[in-house]
PDB file of C-alpha atoms and ligand atoms in Angstrom:
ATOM      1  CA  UNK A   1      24.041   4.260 -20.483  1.00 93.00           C
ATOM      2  CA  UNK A   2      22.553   1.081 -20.047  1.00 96.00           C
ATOM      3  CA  UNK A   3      18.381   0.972 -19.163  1.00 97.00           C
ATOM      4  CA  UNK A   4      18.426  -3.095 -18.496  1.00 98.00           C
ATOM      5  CA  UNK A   5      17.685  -3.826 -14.895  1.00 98.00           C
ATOM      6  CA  UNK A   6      20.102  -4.704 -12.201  1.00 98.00           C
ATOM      7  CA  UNK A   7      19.914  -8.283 -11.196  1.00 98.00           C
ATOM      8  CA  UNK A   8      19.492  -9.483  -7.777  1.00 98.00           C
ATOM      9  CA  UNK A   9      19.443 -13.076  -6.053  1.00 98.00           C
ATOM     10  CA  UNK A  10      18.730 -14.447  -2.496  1.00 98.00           C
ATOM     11  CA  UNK A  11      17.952 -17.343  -1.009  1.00 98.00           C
ATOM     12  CA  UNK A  12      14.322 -16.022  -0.260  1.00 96.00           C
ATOM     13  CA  UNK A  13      13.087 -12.616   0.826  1.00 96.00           C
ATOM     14  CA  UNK A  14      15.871 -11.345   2.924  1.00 96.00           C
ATOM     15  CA  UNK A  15      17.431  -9.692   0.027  1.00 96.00           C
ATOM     16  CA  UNK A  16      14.860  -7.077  -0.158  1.00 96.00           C
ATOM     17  CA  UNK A  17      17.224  -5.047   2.177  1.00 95.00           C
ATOM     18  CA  UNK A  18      19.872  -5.039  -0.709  1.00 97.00           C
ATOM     19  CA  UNK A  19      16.704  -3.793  -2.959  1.00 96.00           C
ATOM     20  CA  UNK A  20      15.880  -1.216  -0.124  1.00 95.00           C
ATOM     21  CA  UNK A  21      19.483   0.371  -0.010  1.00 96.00           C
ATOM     22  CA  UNK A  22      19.749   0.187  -3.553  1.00 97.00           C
ATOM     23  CA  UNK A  23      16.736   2.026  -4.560  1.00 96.00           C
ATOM     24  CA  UNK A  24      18.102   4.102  -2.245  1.00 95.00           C
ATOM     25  CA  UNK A  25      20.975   5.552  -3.840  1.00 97.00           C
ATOM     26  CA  UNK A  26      19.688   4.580  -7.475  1.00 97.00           C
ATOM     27  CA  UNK A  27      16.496   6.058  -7.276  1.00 95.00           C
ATOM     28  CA  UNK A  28      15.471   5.581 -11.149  1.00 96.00           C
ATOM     29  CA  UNK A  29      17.009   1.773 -11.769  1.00 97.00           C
ATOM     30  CA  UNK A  30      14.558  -1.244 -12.368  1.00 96.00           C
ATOM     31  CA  UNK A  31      16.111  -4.108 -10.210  1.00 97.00           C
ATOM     32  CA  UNK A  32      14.714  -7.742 -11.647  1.00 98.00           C
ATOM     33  CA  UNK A  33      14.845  -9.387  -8.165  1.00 98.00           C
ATOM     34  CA  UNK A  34      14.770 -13.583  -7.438  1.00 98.00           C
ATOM     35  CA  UNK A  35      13.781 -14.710  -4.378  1.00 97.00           C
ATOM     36  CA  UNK A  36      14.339 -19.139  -4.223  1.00 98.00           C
ATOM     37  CA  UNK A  37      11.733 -19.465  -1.638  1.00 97.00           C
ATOM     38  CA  UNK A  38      11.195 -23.031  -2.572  1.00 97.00           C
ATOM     39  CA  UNK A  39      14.269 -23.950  -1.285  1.00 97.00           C
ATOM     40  CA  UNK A  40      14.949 -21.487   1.286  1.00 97.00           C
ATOM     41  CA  UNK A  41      16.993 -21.351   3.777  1.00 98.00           C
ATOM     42  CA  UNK A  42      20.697 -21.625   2.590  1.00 98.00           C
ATOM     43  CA  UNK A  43      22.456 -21.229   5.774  1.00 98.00           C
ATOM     44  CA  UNK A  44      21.768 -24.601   6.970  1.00 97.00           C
ATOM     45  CA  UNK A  45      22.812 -26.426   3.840  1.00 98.00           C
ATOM     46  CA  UNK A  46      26.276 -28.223   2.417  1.00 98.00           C
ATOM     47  CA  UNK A  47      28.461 -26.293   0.122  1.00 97.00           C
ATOM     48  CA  UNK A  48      27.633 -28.320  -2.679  1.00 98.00           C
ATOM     49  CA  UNK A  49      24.089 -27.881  -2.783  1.00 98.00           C
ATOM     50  CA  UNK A  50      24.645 -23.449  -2.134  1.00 98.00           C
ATOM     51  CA  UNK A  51      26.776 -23.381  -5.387  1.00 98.00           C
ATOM     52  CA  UNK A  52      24.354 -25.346  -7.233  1.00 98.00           C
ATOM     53  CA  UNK A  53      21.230 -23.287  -6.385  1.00 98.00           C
ATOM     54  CA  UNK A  54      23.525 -20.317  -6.885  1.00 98.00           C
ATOM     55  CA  UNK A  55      24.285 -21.416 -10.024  1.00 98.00           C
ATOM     56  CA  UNK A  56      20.621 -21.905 -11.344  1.00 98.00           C
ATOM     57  CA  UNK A  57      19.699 -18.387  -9.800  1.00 98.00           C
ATOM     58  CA  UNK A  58      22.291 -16.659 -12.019  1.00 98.00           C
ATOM     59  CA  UNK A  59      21.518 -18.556 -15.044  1.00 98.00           C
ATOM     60  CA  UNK A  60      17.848 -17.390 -14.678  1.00 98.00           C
ATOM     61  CA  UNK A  61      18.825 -13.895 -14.315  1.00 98.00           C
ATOM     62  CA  UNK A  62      20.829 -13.838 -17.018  1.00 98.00           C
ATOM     63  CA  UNK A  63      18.246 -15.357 -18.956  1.00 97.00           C
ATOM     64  CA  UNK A  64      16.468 -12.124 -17.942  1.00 97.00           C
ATOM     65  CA  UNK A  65      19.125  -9.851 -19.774  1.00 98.00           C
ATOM     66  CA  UNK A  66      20.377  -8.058 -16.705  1.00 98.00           C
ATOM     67  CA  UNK A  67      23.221  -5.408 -17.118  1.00 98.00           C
ATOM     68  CA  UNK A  68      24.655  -6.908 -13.657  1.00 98.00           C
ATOM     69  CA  UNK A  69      24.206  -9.318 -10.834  1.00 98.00           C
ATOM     70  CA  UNK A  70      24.427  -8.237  -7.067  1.00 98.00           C
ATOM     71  CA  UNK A  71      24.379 -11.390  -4.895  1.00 98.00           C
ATOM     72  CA  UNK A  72      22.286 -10.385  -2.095  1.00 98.00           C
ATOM     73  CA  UNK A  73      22.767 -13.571   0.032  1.00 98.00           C
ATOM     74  CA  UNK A  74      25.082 -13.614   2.351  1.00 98.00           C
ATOM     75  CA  UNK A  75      25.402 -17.597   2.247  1.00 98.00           C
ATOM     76  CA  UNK A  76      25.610 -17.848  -1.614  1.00 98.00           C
ATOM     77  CA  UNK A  77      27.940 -14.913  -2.134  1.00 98.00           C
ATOM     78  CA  UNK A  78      30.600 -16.509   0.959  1.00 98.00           C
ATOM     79  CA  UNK A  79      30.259 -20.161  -0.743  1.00 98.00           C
ATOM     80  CA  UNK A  80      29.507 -19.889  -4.210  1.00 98.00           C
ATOM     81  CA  UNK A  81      30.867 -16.142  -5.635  1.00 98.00           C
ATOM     82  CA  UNK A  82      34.003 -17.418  -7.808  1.00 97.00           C
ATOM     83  CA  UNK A  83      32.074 -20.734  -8.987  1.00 98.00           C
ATOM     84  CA  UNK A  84      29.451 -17.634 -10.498  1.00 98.00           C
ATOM     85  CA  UNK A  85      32.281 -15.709 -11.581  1.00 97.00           C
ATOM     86  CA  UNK A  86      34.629 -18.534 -13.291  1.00 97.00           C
ATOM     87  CA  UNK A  87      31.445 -19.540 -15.443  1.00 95.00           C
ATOM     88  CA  UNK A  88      29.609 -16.267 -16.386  1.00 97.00           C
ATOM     89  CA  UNK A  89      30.801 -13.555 -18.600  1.00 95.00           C
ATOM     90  CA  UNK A  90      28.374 -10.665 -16.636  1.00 97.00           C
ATOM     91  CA  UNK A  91      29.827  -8.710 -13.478  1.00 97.00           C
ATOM     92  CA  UNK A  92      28.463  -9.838 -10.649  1.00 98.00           C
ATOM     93  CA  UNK A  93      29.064  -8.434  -6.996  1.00 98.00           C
ATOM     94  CA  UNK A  94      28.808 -10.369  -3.975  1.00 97.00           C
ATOM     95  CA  UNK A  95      28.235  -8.714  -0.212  1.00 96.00           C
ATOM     96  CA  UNK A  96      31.457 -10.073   1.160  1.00 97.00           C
ATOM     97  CA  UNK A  97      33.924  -8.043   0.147  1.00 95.00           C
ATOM     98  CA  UNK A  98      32.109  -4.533   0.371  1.00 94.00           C
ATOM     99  CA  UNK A  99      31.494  -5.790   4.013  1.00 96.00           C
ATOM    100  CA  UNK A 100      35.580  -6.636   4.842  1.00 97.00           C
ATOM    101  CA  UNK A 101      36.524  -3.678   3.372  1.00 96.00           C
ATOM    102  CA  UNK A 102      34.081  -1.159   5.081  1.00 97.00           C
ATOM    103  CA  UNK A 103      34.794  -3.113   8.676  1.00 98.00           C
ATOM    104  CA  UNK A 104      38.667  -2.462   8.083  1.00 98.00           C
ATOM    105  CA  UNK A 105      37.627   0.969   7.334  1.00 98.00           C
ATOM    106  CA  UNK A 106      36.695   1.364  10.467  1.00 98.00           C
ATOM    107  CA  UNK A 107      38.154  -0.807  13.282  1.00 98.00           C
ATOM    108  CA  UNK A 108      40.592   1.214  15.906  1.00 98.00           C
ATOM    109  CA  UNK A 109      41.529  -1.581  17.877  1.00 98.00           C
ATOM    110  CA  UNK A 110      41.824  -4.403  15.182  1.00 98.00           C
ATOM    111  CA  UNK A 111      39.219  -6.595  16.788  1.00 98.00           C
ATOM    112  CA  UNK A 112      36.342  -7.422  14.208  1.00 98.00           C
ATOM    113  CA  UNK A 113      33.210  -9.806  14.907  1.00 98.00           C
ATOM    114  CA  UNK A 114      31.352 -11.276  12.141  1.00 98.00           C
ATOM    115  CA  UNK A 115      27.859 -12.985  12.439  1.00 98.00           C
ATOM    116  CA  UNK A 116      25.804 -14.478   9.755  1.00 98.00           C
ATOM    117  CA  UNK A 117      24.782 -18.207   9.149  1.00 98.00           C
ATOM    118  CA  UNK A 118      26.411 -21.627   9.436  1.00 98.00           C
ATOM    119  CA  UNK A 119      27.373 -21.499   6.298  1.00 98.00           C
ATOM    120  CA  UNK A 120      28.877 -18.202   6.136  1.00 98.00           C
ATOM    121  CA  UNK A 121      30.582 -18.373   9.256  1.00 98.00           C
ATOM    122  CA  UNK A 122      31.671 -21.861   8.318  1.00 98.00           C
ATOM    123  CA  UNK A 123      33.112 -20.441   5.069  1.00 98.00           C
ATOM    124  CA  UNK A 124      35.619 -18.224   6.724  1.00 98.00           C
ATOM    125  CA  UNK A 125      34.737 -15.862   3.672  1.00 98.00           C
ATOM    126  CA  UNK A 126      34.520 -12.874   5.795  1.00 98.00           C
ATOM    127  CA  UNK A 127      37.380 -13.805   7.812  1.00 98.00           C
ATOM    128  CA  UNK A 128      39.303 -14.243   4.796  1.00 98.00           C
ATOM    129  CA  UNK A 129      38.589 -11.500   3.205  1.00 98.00           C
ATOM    130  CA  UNK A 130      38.799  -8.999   6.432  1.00 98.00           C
ATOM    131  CA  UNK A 131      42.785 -10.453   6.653  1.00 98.00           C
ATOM    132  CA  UNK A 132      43.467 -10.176   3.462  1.00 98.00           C
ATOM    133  CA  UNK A 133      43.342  -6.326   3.552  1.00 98.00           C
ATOM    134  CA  UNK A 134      45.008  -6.679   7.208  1.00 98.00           C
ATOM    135  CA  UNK A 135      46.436  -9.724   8.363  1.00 97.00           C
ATOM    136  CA  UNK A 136      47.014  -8.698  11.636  1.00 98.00           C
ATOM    137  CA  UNK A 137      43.288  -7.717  12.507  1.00 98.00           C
ATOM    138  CA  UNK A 138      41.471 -10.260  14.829  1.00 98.00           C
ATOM    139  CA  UNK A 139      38.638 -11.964  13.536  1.00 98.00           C
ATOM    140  CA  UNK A 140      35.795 -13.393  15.729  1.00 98.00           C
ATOM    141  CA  UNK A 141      33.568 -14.924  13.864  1.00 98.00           C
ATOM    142  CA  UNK A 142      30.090 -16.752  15.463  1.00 98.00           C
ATOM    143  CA  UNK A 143      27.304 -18.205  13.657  1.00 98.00           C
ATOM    144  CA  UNK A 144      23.656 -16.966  14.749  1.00 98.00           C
ATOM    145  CA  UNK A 145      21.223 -18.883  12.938  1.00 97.00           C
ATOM    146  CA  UNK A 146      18.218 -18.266  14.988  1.00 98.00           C
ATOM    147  CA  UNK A 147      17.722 -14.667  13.879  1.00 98.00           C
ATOM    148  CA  UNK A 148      16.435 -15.699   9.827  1.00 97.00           C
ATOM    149  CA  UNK A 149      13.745 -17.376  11.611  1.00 96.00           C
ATOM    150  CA  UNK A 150      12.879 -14.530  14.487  1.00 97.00           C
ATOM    151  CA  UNK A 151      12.981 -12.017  11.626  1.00 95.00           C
ATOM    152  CA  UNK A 152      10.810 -13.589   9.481  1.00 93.00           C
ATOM    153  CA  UNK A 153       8.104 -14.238  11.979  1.00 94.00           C
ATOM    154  CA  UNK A 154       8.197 -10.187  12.576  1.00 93.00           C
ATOM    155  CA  UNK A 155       9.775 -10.485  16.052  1.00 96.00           C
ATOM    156  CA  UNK A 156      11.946  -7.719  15.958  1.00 93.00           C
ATOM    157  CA  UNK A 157      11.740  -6.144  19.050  1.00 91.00           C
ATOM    158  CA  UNK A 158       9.905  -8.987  21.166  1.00 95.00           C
ATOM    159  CA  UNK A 159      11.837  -9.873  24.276  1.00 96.00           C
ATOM    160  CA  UNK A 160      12.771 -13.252  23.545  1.00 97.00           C
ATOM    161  CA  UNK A 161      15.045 -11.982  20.148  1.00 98.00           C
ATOM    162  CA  UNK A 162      16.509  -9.669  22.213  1.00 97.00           C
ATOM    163  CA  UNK A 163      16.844 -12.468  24.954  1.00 98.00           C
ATOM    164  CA  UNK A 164      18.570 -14.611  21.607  1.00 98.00           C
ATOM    165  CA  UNK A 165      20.738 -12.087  20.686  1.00 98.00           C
ATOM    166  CA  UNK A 166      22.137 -11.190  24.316  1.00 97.00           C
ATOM    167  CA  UNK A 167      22.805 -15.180  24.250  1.00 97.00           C
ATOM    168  CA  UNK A 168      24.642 -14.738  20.890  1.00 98.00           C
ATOM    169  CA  UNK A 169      26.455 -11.544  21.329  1.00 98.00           C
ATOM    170  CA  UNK A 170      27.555 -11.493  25.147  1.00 96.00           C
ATOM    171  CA  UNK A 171      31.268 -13.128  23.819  1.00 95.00           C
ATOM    172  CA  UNK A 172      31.815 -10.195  21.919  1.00 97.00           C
ATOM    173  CA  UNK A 173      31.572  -7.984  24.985  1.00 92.00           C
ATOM    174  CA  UNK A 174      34.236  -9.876  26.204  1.00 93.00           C
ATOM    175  CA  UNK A 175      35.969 -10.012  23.475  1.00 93.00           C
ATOM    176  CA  UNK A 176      36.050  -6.229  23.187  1.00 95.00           C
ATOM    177  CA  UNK A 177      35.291  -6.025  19.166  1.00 98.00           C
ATOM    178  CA  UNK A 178      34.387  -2.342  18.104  1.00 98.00           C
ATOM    179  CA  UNK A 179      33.032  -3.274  14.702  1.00 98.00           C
ATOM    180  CA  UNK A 180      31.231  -5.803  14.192  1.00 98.00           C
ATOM    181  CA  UNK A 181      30.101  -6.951  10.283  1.00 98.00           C
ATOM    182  CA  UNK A 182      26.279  -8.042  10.201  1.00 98.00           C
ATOM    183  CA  UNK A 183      26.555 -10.900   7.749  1.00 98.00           C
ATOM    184  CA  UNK A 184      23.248 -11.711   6.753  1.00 98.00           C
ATOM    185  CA  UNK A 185      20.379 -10.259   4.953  1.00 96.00           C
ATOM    186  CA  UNK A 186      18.055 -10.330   7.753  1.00 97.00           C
ATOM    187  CA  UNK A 187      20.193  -8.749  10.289  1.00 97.00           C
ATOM    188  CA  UNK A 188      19.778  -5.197   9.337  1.00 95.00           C
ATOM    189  CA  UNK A 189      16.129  -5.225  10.666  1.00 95.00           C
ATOM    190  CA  UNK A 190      17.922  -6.075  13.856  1.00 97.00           C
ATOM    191  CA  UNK A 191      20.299  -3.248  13.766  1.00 96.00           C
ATOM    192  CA  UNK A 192      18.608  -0.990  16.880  1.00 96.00           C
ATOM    193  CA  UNK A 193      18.536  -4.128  19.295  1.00 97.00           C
ATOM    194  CA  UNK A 194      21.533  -5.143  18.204  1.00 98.00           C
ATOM    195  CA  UNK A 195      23.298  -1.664  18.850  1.00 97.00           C
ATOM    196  CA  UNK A 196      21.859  -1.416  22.287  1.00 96.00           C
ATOM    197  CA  UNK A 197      23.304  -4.540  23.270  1.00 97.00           C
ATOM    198  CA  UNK A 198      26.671  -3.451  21.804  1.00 97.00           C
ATOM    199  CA  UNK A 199      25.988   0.577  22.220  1.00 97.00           C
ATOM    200  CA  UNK A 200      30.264   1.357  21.348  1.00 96.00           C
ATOM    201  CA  UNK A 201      30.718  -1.238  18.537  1.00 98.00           C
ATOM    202  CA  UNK A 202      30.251  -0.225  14.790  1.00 98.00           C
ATOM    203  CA  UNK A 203      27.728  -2.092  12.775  1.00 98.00           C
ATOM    204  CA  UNK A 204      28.646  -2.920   9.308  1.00 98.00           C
ATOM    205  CA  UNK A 205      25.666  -3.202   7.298  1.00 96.00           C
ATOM    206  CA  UNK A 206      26.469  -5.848   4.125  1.00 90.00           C
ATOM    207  CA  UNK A 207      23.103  -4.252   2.687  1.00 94.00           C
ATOM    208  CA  UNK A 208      24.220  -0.613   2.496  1.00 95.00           C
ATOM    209  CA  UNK A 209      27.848  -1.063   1.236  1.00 93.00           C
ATOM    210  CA  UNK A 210      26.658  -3.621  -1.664  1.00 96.00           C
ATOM    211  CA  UNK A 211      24.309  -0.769  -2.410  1.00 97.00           C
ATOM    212  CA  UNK A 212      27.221   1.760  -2.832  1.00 97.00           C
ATOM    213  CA  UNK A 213      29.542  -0.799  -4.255  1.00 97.00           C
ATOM    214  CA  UNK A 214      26.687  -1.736  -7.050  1.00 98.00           C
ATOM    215  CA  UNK A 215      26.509   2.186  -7.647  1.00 98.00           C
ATOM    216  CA  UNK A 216      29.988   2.185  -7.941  1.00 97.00           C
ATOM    217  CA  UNK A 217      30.045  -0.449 -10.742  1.00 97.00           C
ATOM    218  CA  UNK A 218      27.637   1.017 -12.557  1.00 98.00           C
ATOM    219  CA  UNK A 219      29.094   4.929 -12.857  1.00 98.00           C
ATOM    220  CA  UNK A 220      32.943   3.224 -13.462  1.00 97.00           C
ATOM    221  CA  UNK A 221      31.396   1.180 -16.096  1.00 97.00           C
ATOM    222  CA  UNK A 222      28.830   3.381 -17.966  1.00 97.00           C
ATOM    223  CA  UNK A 223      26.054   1.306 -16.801  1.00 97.00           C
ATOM    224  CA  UNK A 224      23.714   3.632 -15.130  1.00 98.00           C
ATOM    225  CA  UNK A 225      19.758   4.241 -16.736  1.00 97.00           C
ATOM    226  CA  UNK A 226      19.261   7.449 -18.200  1.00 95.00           C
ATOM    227  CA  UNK A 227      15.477   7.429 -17.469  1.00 95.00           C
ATOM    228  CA  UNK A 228      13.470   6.698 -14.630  1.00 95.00           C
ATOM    229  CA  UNK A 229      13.071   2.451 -14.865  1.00 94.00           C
ATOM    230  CA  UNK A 230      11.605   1.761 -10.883  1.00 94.00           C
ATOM    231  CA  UNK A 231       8.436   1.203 -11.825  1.00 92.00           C
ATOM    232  CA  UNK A 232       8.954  -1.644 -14.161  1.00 94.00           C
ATOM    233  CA  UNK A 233      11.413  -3.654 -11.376  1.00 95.00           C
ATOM    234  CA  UNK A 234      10.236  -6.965 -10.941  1.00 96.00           C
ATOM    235  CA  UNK A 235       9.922  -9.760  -8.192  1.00 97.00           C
ATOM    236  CA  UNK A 236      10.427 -13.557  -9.050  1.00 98.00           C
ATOM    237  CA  UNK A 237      10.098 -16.139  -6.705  1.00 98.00           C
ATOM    238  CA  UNK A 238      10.226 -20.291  -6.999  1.00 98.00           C
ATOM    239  CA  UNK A 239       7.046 -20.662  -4.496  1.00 98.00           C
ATOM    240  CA  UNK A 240       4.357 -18.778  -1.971  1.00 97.00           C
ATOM    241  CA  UNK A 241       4.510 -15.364  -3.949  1.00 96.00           C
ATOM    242  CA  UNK A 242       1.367 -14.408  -0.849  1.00 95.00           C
ATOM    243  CA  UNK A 243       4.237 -15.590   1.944  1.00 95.00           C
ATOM    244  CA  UNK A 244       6.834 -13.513   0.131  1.00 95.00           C
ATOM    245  CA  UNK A 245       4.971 -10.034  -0.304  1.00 94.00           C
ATOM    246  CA  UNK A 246       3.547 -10.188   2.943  1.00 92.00           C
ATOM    247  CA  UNK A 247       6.836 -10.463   4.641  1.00 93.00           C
ATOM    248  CA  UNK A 248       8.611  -8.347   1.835  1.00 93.00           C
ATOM    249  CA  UNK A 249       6.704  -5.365   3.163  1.00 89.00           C
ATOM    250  CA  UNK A 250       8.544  -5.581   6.718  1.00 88.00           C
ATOM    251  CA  UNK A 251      11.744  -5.207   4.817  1.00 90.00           C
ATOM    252  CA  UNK A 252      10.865  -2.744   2.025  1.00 88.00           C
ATOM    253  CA  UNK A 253       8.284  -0.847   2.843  1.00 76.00           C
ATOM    254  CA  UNK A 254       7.139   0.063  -0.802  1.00 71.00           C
ATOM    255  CA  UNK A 255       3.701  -1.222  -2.132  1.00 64.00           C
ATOM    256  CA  UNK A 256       5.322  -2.237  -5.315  1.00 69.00           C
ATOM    257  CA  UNK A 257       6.109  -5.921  -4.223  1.00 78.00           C
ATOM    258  CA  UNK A 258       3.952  -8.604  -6.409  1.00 90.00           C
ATOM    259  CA  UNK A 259       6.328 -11.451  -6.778  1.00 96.00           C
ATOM    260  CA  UNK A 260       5.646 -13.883  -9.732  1.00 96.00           C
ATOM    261  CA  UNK A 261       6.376 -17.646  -9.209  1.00 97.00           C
ATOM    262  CA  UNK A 262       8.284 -18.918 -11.908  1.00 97.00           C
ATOM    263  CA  UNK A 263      10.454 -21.872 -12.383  1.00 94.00           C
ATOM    264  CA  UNK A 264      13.903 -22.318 -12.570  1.00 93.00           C
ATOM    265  CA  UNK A 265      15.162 -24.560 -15.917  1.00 76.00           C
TER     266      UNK A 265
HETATM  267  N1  LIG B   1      19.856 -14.888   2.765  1.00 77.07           N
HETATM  268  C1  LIG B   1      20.607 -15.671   3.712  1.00 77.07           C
HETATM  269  C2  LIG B   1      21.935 -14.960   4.005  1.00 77.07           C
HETATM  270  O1  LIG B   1      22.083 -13.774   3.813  1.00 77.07           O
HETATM  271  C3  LIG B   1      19.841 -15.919   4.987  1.00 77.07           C
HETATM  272  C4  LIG B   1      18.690 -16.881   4.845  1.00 77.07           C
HETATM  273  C5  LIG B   1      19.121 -18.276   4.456  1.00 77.07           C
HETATM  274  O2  LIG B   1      19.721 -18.993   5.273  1.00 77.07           O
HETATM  275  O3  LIG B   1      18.842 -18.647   3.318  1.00 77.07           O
HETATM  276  O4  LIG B   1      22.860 -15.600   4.441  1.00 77.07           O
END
């Protein structure tokens, strides 16, 4: 048993879906959450400057004497995972893997798509990952970096994201994928438009199989609370705490959000 909190980075506030599935299915754990909204977004930024802002976002968790770290972002867990790993001695989980693995799971025809931000997609993490399982599955892989923005201004069922994402997803059509891995944080809240476009494809939700993976962890490892620590979960961010728990109720729709700006050292 282990009553420290779970930790959890993103780039900014998109990770409150990991949060959301993980309260889920760990109804009584206290997750101690960092959101870098100062230097938000990832996506659009070199390699070198995603593993250093990963780095700093681990160290401050650490600092915070978490049992665990689930990296929530997409973009930091496809280009910055083993750089965490090599230099911490803490597990820490990234969404890429659970993702592959749950998308082999359940592919028929061996044709997966993958969509997520330049920087993932640029990565080939996912793809990487998907063929290491099964080389002979077909990867498509397109980045789609105009839905963090759509989402965040609470468009997410106005005509012109659904306009956007019949411009980004009419390929795959043709490309007859039926599973298709939603690599980003922000994409779940674009799951229903998403699935009518592509009504007979599977969605792969990185959010939910972190969740299960993080579960997983915990049980295998003796980690899990043995009293009810929710309520005492807390929200860091590195700017605009007001921006950041009015937009973190679109993605978890619990009043407990009130994010504390703090500073990274
Ligand atoms: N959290 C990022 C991800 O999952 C999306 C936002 C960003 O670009 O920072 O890839």
């Amino acid at each position: 048993m282990d009553n420290r909190g779970i930790g959890v980075f993103d780039s900014g506030v998109g990770g409150l879906t990991v949060v959301k599935e993980i309260f889920k299915i760990l109804p009584k754990e206290k997750i101690i959450y960092l959101g870098d909204t100062a230097r938000t977004p990832y996506g659009i930024k070199a390699k070198e400057t995603i593993i250093r802002f990963s780095k700093e976002n681990t160290r401050f968790l650490i600092k915070m004497n978490v049992k665990i770290i689930v990296v929530a972002c997409n973009t930091s867990s496809a280009v910055a995972l083993p750089f965490l790993k090599k230099e911490n001695n803490i597990d820490i989980l990234g969404v890429i893997k659970a993702g592959a693995k749950t998308a082999v799971l359940k592919t028929k025809n061996m044709r997966i798509g993958v969509i997520g931000t330049n920087a993932t997609i640029n990565s080939g993490a996912y793809e990487n990952a998907i063929k290491s399982l099964n080389k002979n599955i077909k990867v498509i892989s397109k980045p789609t970096p105009l839905l963090v923005p759509l989402v965040e201004e609470g468009w997410i069922d106005k005509k012109i994201t659904k306009d956007v994402l019949y411009y980004y997803l009419k390929d795959f059509k043709k490309n007859r994928i039926d599973t298709l891995v939603l690599g980003c944080t922000h994409y779940p809240l674009l799951k229903q438009l998403i699935a009518k476009i592509l009504p007979d494809v599977n969605l792969v939700d990185s959010a939910e199989e972190i969740a299960k993976e993080t579960k997983e962890m915990l049980v295998s490892k003796n980690l899990l609370c043995n009293k009810n620590q929710k309520k005492k979960s807390r929200f860091y961010v590195t700017d605009a705490p007001e921006i950041f728990n009015k937009i973190g109720k679109m993605f978890l729709k619990e009043d407990m959000i009130e994010a504390k700006k703090t500073e990274l050292k």
